[in-house]
Amino acid sequence: MELQLTRIWDSFIDPLQQDSRILDLATGNGTVARICAARARHKNIRICIDAVDAAAIDPPRYTPDPEGLFQDIRFYAGVQLESLPFEDEVFDGIVSQFGFEYAGDPRATSETVRVLAPRGRIRLVVHSRGGAVSRDIGRRLQRLRIVLADNGILSLILRLARAAEIGDGETLRCESANLSPAMEQVHQLSVQVPPDDSALFYAREFLQVWHLKERYRPSELRRSLELGWQNARGVAMRQEQMLKVARSREEMHSFQDQFTTAGLEGAQFTEIKDHRKGYQIAWLLDARKPDTGRNR
């Protein structure tokens, strides 16, 4: 899938002229911005990339960059797509991968069109409801919900830690009896595990911490497990949001119409498919801004 998505962005960069400006919306850790920078460097095309995100991002600080691609990218944290900090018609290309659909406000569309230059192109990769990515996220979320449930291993161990801190022996005895069924759930989750599975990671971490509980002060043990529970819940909430913003075919028609109404032409969406396995990965939306006679 990563190779196929990379090719999508490579083909977007290839027609660009020298000194083109690109805007990456909802950049996250800068994946698409780096792909674009790498392709431009490979094709000897000078481009300037601006990358924005609503979160407090800082990819150069946290993301390895052995090829030095970040020097071609300017990152802006805390930027809402509904209010872009750029002048009108300054970008020759605007891209976004699994990000633009999170902006539910129609102003995000009008802002995107506002900063796009005449003859400029926009390309969005959008979560597909029922696509392979959404199915994978749904499976991961289901697994997380199991360990986060009241009878799940994370919630159970957290209750044990809280009881231990205040010396609640009755709760300790009662909840300890539930450890075996919860551990059996973890054993079942160990079968056919998806890569980088959060549910199994947090389950094993909680079990390890509880096994070594004598090394901690009761308050430290409880705080550590509360933080872990909150982190696991945060992952689940992000996955829930991903599934919520995924678009059906009917919703993509409306999405396409938004850009047409906002002044773009040629807006169309297609399926991104894994041609080897035959399933849909995501949606691809392309559009361009009409030429108003401005010289580039």
Coordinates of C-alpha atoms in Angstrom, one line a residue:
M1 CA 0.0 0.0 0.0
E2 CA 2.8 2.4 0.9
L3 CA 4.4 1.9 -2.5
Q4 CA 1.2 2.5 -4.3
L5 CA 0.5 5.7 -2.4
T6 CA 4.0 6.9 -3.0
R7 CA 3.5 6.5 -6.8
I8 CA 0.3 8.6 -6.5
W9 CA 2.3 11.5 -5.1
D10 CA 5.3 10.9 -7.5
S11 CA 2.9 11.3 -10.4
F12 CA 1.6 14.5 -8.9
I13 CA 5.0 16.1 -8.6
D14 CA 6.4 15.0 -12.0
P15 CA 4.5 17.7 -14.1
L16 CA 5.5 20.6 -11.9
Q17 CA 7.6 23.5 -13.2
Q18 CA 10.7 24.8 -11.4
D19 CA 10.1 26.8 -8.3
S20 CA 6.6 25.5 -7.8
R21 CA 5.0 25.8 -4.3
I22 CA 3.2 22.9 -2.7
L23 CA 1.0 22.8 0.3
D24 CA 0.4 19.7 2.3
L25 CA -2.7 19.9 4.4
A26 CA -3.1 17.9 7.7
T27 CA 0.5 16.8 7.3
G28 CA 0.9 14.8 10.5
N29 CA 4.5 13.6 10.7
G30 CA 5.1 15.0 7.2
T31 CA 4.9 11.7 5.3
V32 CA 3.5 13.1 2.0
A33 CA 5.6 16.3 2.2
R34 CA 8.7 14.1 2.4
I35 CA 7.6 11.9 -0.5
C36 CA 7.0 15.0 -2.6
A37 CA 10.4 16.5 -1.6
A38 CA 12.2 13.2 -2.5
R39 CA 10.5 13.0 -5.9
A40 CA 11.3 16.6 -6.7
R41 CA 14.9 16.1 -5.8
H42 CA 15.0 12.9 -7.9
K43 CA 13.5 14.8 -10.9
N44 CA 15.7 17.9 -10.3
I45 CA 12.6 20.0 -9.8
R46 CA 13.0 22.9 -7.4
I47 CA 10.0 23.2 -5.2
C48 CA 9.0 24.8 -1.9
I49 CA 6.8 22.8 0.4
D50 CA 4.7 24.2 3.2
A51 CA 3.0 21.6 5.5
V52 CA 0.3 22.5 8.0
D53 CA -1.5 20.6 10.8
A54 CA -3.9 21.6 13.6
A55 CA -1.8 19.6 16.1
A56 CA 1.4 20.7 17.8
I57 CA 3.6 18.9 15.2
D58 CA 7.4 19.1 15.0
P59 CA 8.5 16.4 12.5
P60 CA 12.1 17.5 12.2
R61 CA 12.4 17.0 16.0
Y62 CA 10.8 13.6 16.2
T63 CA 11.0 11.9 12.7
P64 CA 14.2 10.5 11.3
D65 CA 15.3 12.3 8.1
P66 CA 18.5 10.5 6.8
E67 CA 18.1 12.1 3.3
G68 CA 17.8 15.6 4.7
L69 CA 14.4 16.2 3.1
F70 CA 13.1 18.4 5.9
Q71 CA 15.3 21.2 4.6
D72 CA 12.9 21.6 1.7
I73 CA 9.8 21.7 3.9
R74 CA 8.4 24.4 6.2
F75 CA 6.1 23.0 8.9
Y76 CA 3.3 25.0 10.6
A77 CA 1.7 23.7 13.8
G78 CA -1.7 24.8 15.1
V79 CA -3.1 25.6 11.7
Q80 CA -6.8 25.0 11.1
L81 CA -7.7 24.1 7.5
E82 CA -10.6 26.6 7.8
S83 CA -8.2 29.5 8.2
L84 CA -5.0 29.0 6.3
P85 CA -2.2 31.6 7.0
F86 CA -1.3 32.2 3.3
E87 CA -2.1 34.8 0.7
D88 CA -4.5 34.1 -2.2
E89 CA -3.5 31.9 -5.2
V90 CA 0.1 31.1 -4.1
F91 CA 0.3 27.3 -4.4
D92 CA 0.7 25.4 -7.6
G93 CA -0.3 22.1 -5.9
I94 CA -2.2 21.1 -2.8
V95 CA -2.0 17.6 -1.4
S96 CA -3.4 15.7 1.6
Q97 CA -3.4 12.1 2.6
F98 CA -5.9 10.8 5.2
G99 CA -6.3 14.3 6.6
F100 CA -8.6 16.7 4.8
E101 CA -11.7 14.6 5.5
Y102 CA -11.3 15.5 9.2
A103 CA -12.2 19.1 8.5
G104 CA -16.0 19.0 8.5
D105 CA -16.4 22.7 8.0
P106 CA -17.0 23.7 4.3
R107 CA -14.7 26.7 4.9
A108 CA -11.8 24.2 4.6
T109 CA -12.8 23.7 1.0
S110 CA -13.1 27.4 0.2
E111 CA -9.8 28.1 1.9
T112 CA -8.1 25.4 -0.1
V113 CA -9.4 26.9 -3.3
R114 CA -8.5 30.4 -2.2
V115 CA -4.8 29.7 -1.8
L116 CA -4.6 27.5 -5.0
A117 CA -3.1 29.3 -7.9
P118 CA -4.8 29.4 -11.4
R119 CA -4.0 26.2 -13.2
G120 CA -3.0 24.7 -9.8
R121 CA -4.0 21.2 -9.0
I122 CA -5.3 19.5 -5.8
R123 CA -5.0 15.9 -5.0
L124 CA -6.5 14.3 -1.9
V125 CA -6.3 10.7 -0.6
V126 CA -9.4 10.1 1.5
H127 CA -10.4 7.3 3.9
S128 CA -12.9 4.9 2.3
R129 CA -15.7 3.5 4.3
G130 CA -15.3 -0.2 3.7
G131 CA -11.9 0.1 2.2
A132 CA -8.9 -1.9 3.4
V133 CA -7.5 0.8 5.7
S134 CA -10.9 1.3 7.4
R135 CA -11.3 -2.4 7.8
D136 CA -7.9 -2.6 9.4
I137 CA -8.7 0.3 11.7
G138 CA -12.0 -1.3 12.7
R139 CA -10.3 -4.5 13.6
R140 CA -7.7 -2.7 15.7
L141 CA -10.4 -0.7 17.4
Q142 CA -12.4 -3.8 18.3
R143 CA -9.3 -5.3 19.9
L144 CA -8.6 -2.2 21.9
R145 CA -12.2 -2.1 23.1
I146 CA -11.7 -5.6 24.5
V147 CA -8.8 -4.7 26.7
L148 CA -10.3 -1.3 27.7
A149 CA -13.7 -2.8 28.7
D150 CA -14.6 -3.0 32.3
N151 CA -13.7 -6.7 32.3
G152 CA -10.6 -6.1 30.1
I153 CA -7.1 -6.5 31.4
L154 CA -6.3 -2.7 31.3
S155 CA -9.3 -1.7 33.4
L156 CA -8.9 -4.6 35.7
I157 CA -5.3 -4.0 36.5
L158 CA -5.9 -0.3 37.0
R159 CA -8.6 -1.1 39.5
L160 CA -6.3 -3.4 41.3
A161 CA -3.6 -0.7 41.5
R162 CA -6.1 1.8 42.9
A163 CA -7.3 -0.7 45.5
A164 CA -3.7 -1.5 46.5
E165 CA -2.9 2.2 47.0
I166 CA -5.7 2.7 49.5
G167 CA -5.4 -0.8 51.1
D168 CA -8.8 -2.0 49.9
G169 CA -8.3 -5.7 50.6
E170 CA -11.8 -6.7 49.7
T171 CA -11.6 -5.2 46.2
L172 CA -8.1 -6.7 45.7
R173 CA -9.5 -10.2 46.5
C174 CA -12.6 -9.8 44.3
E175 CA -10.8 -8.3 41.3
S176 CA -7.8 -10.7 41.5
A177 CA -10.3 -13.5 40.9
N178 CA -11.1 -11.9 37.5
L179 CA -7.4 -11.9 36.4
S180 CA -7.5 -15.4 34.8
P181 CA -10.5 -14.6 32.5
A182 CA -8.9 -11.3 31.5
M183 CA -5.6 -13.0 30.8
E184 CA -7.4 -15.6 28.7
Q185 CA -8.7 -12.7 26.6
V186 CA -5.1 -11.5 26.1
H187 CA -4.1 -15.0 25.0
Q188 CA -6.9 -15.0 22.4
L189 CA -5.7 -11.6 21.2
S190 CA -2.2 -13.1 20.7
V191 CA -3.6 -15.1 17.7
Q192 CA -3.4 -13.5 14.3
V193 CA -2.0 -10.2 15.6
P194 CA -1.9 -7.2 13.2
P195 CA 1.4 -5.4 12.9
D196 CA 2.1 -2.8 15.6
D197 CA -1.1 -3.8 17.5
S198 CA -1.9 -1.4 20.3
A199 CA -4.2 -3.7 22.1
L200 CA -1.6 -6.4 22.7
F201 CA 1.1 -3.9 23.4
Y202 CA -0.8 -2.2 26.2
A203 CA -2.1 -5.5 27.6
R204 CA 1.4 -6.9 27.9
E205 CA 2.8 -3.7 29.3
F206 CA 0.1 -3.6 32.0
L207 CA 0.7 -7.3 32.9
Q208 CA 4.4 -6.6 33.1
V209 CA 4.0 -3.6 35.4
W210 CA 1.6 -5.5 37.6
H211 CA 4.0 -8.4 37.8
L212 CA 6.7 -6.1 39.0
K213 CA 4.4 -4.0 41.3
E214 CA 6.6 -4.5 44.3
R215 CA 9.2 -2.3 42.7
Y216 CA 6.9 0.7 42.7
R217 CA 5.4 2.8 45.4
P218 CA 1.6 2.3 45.3
S219 CA 1.0 5.9 44.1
E220 CA 3.6 5.6 41.4
L221 CA 2.1 2.3 40.2
R222 CA -1.4 3.8 40.0
R223 CA -0.3 6.9 38.2
S224 CA 1.7 4.9 35.7
L225 CA -1.2 2.7 34.9
E226 CA -3.6 5.6 34.7
L227 CA -1.3 7.2 32.1
G228 CA -1.1 4.0 30.2
W229 CA -4.9 3.6 30.2
Q230 CA -5.4 7.2 29.0
N231 CA -2.9 6.6 26.2
A232 CA -4.6 3.4 25.1
R233 CA -8.0 5.2 25.2
G234 CA -6.5 8.0 23.2
V235 CA -5.5 5.6 20.5
A236 CA -9.0 4.1 20.5
M237 CA -10.6 7.6 20.2
R238 CA -8.3 8.4 17.2
Q239 CA -9.4 5.2 15.5
E240 CA -13.0 5.9 16.2
Q241 CA -12.6 9.3 14.5
M242 CA -10.9 7.7 11.5
L243 CA -13.9 5.5 11.0
K244 CA -16.2 8.4 11.5
V245 CA -14.7 10.5 8.7
A246 CA -14.3 7.7 6.2
R247 CA -16.3 8.5 3.1
S248 CA -18.8 6.3 1.2
R249 CA -19.2 6.6 -2.5
E250 CA -22.3 8.8 -2.1
E251 CA -20.4 11.1 0.3
M252 CA -17.5 11.3 -2.1
H253 CA -20.0 12.7 -4.7
S254 CA -20.9 15.4 -2.3
F255 CA -17.2 16.0 -1.5
Q256 CA -16.5 16.4 -5.2
D257 CA -19.4 18.8 -5.6
Q258 CA -18.1 21.0 -2.8
F259 CA -14.9 21.6 -4.8
T260 CA -16.8 22.2 -8.0
T261 CA -19.1 24.7 -6.3
A262 CA -16.0 26.4 -4.8
G263 CA -14.6 27.1 -8.2
L264 CA -12.5 24.1 -9.3
E265 CA -13.0 22.2 -12.5
G266 CA -12.5 18.6 -13.5
A267 CA -13.2 17.4 -9.9
Q268 CA -13.4 13.7 -9.9
F269 CA -12.8 10.8 -7.6
T270 CA -11.7 7.3 -8.2
E271 CA -10.9 4.2 -6.1
I272 CA -7.3 3.5 -5.1
K273 CA -7.0 -0.3 -5.3
D274 CA -4.5 -2.8 -4.4
H275 CA -4.2 -4.3 -7.9
R276 CA -2.5 -7.4 -6.7
K277 CA -5.1 -8.3 -4.0
G278 CA -8.1 -6.5 -5.7
Y279 CA -9.4 -4.6 -2.7
Q280 CA -9.9 -0.8 -2.3
I281 CA -7.4 1.1 -0.2
A282 CA -8.9 4.6 -0.3
W283 CA -10.4 7.3 -2.5
L284 CA -8.4 9.6 -4.7
L285 CA -9.9 13.1 -5.5
D286 CA -8.3 15.3 -8.2
A287 CA -9.3 18.8 -9.3
R288 CA -7.7 21.9 -10.8
K289 CA -8.3 25.6 -10.7
P290 CA -9.3 27.3 -14.0
D291 CA -6.7 29.4 -15.8
T292 CA -7.6 33.1 -15.2
G293 CA -4.9 34.4 -17.5
R294 CA -2.3 35.0 -14.8
N295 CA 1.3 34.4 -16.0
R296 CA 3.4 32.0 -14.1

